[in-house]
PDB file of C-alpha atoms in Angstrom:
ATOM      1  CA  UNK A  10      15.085  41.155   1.345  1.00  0.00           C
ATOM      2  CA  UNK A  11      15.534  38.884   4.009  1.00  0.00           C
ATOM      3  CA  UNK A  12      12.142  39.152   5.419  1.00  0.00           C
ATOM      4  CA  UNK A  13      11.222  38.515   2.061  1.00  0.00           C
ATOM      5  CA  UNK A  14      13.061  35.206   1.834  1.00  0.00           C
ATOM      6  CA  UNK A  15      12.157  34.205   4.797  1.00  0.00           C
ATOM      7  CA  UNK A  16       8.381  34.680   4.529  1.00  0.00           C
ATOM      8  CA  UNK A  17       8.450  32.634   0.767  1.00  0.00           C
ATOM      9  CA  UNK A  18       9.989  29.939   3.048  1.00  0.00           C
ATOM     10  CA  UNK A  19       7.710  29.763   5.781  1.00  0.00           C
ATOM     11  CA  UNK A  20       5.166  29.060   2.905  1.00  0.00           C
ATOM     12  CA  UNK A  21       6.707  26.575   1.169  1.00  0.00           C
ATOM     13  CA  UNK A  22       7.044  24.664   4.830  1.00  0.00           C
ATOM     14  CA  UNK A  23       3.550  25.216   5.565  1.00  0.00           C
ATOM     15  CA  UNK A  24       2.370  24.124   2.094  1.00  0.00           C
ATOM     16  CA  UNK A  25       4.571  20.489   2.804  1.00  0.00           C
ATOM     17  CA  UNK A  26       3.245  20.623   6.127  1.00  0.00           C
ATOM     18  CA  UNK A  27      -0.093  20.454   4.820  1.00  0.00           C
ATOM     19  CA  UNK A  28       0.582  17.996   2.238  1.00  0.00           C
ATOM     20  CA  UNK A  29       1.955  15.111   4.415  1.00  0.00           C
ATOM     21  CA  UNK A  30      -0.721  16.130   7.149  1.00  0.00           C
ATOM     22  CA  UNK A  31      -3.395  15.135   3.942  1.00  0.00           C
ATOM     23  CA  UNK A  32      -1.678  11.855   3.412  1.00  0.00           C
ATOM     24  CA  UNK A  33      -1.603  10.904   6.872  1.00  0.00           C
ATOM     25  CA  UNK A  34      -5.495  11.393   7.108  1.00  0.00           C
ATOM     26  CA  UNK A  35      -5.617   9.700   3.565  1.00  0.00           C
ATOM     27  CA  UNK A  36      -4.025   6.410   5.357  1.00  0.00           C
ATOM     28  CA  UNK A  37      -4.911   7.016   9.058  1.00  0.00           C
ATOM     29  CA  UNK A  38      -8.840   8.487   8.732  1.00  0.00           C
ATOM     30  CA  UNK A  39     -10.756   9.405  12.307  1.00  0.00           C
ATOM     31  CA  UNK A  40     -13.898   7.659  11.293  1.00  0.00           C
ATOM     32  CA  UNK A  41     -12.807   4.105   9.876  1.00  0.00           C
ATOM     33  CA  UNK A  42     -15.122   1.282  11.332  1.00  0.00           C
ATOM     34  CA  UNK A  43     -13.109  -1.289  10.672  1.00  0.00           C
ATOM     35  CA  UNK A  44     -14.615  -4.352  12.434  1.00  0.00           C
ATOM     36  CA  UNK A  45     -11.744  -7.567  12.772  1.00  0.00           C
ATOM     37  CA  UNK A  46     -12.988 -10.590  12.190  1.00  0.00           C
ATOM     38  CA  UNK A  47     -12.273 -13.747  15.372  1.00  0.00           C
ATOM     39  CA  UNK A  48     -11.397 -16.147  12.392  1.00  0.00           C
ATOM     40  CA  UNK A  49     -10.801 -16.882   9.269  1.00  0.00           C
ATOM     41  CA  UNK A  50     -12.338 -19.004   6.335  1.00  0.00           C
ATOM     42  CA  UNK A  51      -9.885 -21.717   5.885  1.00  0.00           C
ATOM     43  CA  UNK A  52     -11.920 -22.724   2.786  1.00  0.00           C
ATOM     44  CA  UNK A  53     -11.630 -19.254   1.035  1.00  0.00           C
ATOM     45  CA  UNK A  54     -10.000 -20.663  -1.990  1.00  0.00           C
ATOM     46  CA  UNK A  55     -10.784 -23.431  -4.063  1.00  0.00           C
ATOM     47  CA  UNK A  56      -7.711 -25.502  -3.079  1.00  0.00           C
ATOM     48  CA  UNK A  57      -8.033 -27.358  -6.649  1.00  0.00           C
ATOM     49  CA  UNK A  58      -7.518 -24.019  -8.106  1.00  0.00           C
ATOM     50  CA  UNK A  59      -4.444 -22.917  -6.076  1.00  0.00           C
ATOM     51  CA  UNK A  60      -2.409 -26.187  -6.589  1.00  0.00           C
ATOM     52  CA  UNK A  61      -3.225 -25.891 -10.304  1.00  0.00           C
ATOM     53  CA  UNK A  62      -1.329 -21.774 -10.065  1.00  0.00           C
ATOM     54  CA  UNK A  63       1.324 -23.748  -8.318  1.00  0.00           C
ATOM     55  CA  UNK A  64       1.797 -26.125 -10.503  1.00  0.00           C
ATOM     56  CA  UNK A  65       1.734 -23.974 -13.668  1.00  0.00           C
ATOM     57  CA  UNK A  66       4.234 -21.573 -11.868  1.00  0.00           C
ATOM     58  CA  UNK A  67       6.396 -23.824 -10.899  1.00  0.00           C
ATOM     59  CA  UNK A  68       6.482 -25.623 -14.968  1.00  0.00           C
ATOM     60  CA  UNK A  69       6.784 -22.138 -16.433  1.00  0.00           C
ATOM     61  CA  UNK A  70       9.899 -22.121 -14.138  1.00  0.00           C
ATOM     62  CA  UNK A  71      11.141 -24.844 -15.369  1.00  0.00           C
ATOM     63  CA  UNK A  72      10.693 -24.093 -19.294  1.00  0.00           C
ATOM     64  CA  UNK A  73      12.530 -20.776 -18.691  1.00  0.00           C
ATOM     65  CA  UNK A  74      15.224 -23.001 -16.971  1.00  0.00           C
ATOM     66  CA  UNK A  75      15.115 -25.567 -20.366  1.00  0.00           C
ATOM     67  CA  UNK A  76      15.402 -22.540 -22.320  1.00  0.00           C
ATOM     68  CA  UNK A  77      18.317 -20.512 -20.568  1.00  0.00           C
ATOM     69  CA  UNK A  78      16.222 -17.543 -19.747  1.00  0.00           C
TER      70      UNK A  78
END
C-alpha cells in the first residue's frame, strides 16, 4: 500500500514538474531572435493625440469628483 502511495505521488510530481517546465519554455523559448533596437522613435505618437487622452482623463476625473463618485 505504501509503494502504492508513493508511486501515485511520484506521478503527480512529475506531471507538475512537467507543467511548469512547459511554461518556462512558453516565456523563456531557445530560439527567440529578438533583435534590440539602439533607439527609440521619440515621434511614435501623435503628441496632439496623447494630450487630448490626457486631457479627457483628467475632465472625466473631475466630473466623477462634481458628482461624488
Amino acid at each position: 500500500m505504501k509503494k502504492n502511495l508513493l508511486f501515485i505521488l511520484a506521478v503527480i510530481v512529475l506531471i507538475f514538474a512537467y507543467s511548469e517546465y512547459k511554461d518556462y519554455q512558453r516565456f523563456h523559448p531557445d530560439n527567440a531572435n529578438i533583435k534590440i533596437a539602439k533607439g527609440f522613435d521619440v515621434n511614435y505618437h501623435d503628441q496632439e493625440t496623447v494630450f487630448n487622452y490626457y486631457n479627457a482623463v483628467e475632465a472625466a476625473i473631475i466630473i466623477c469628483k462634481c458628482n461624488g463618485v
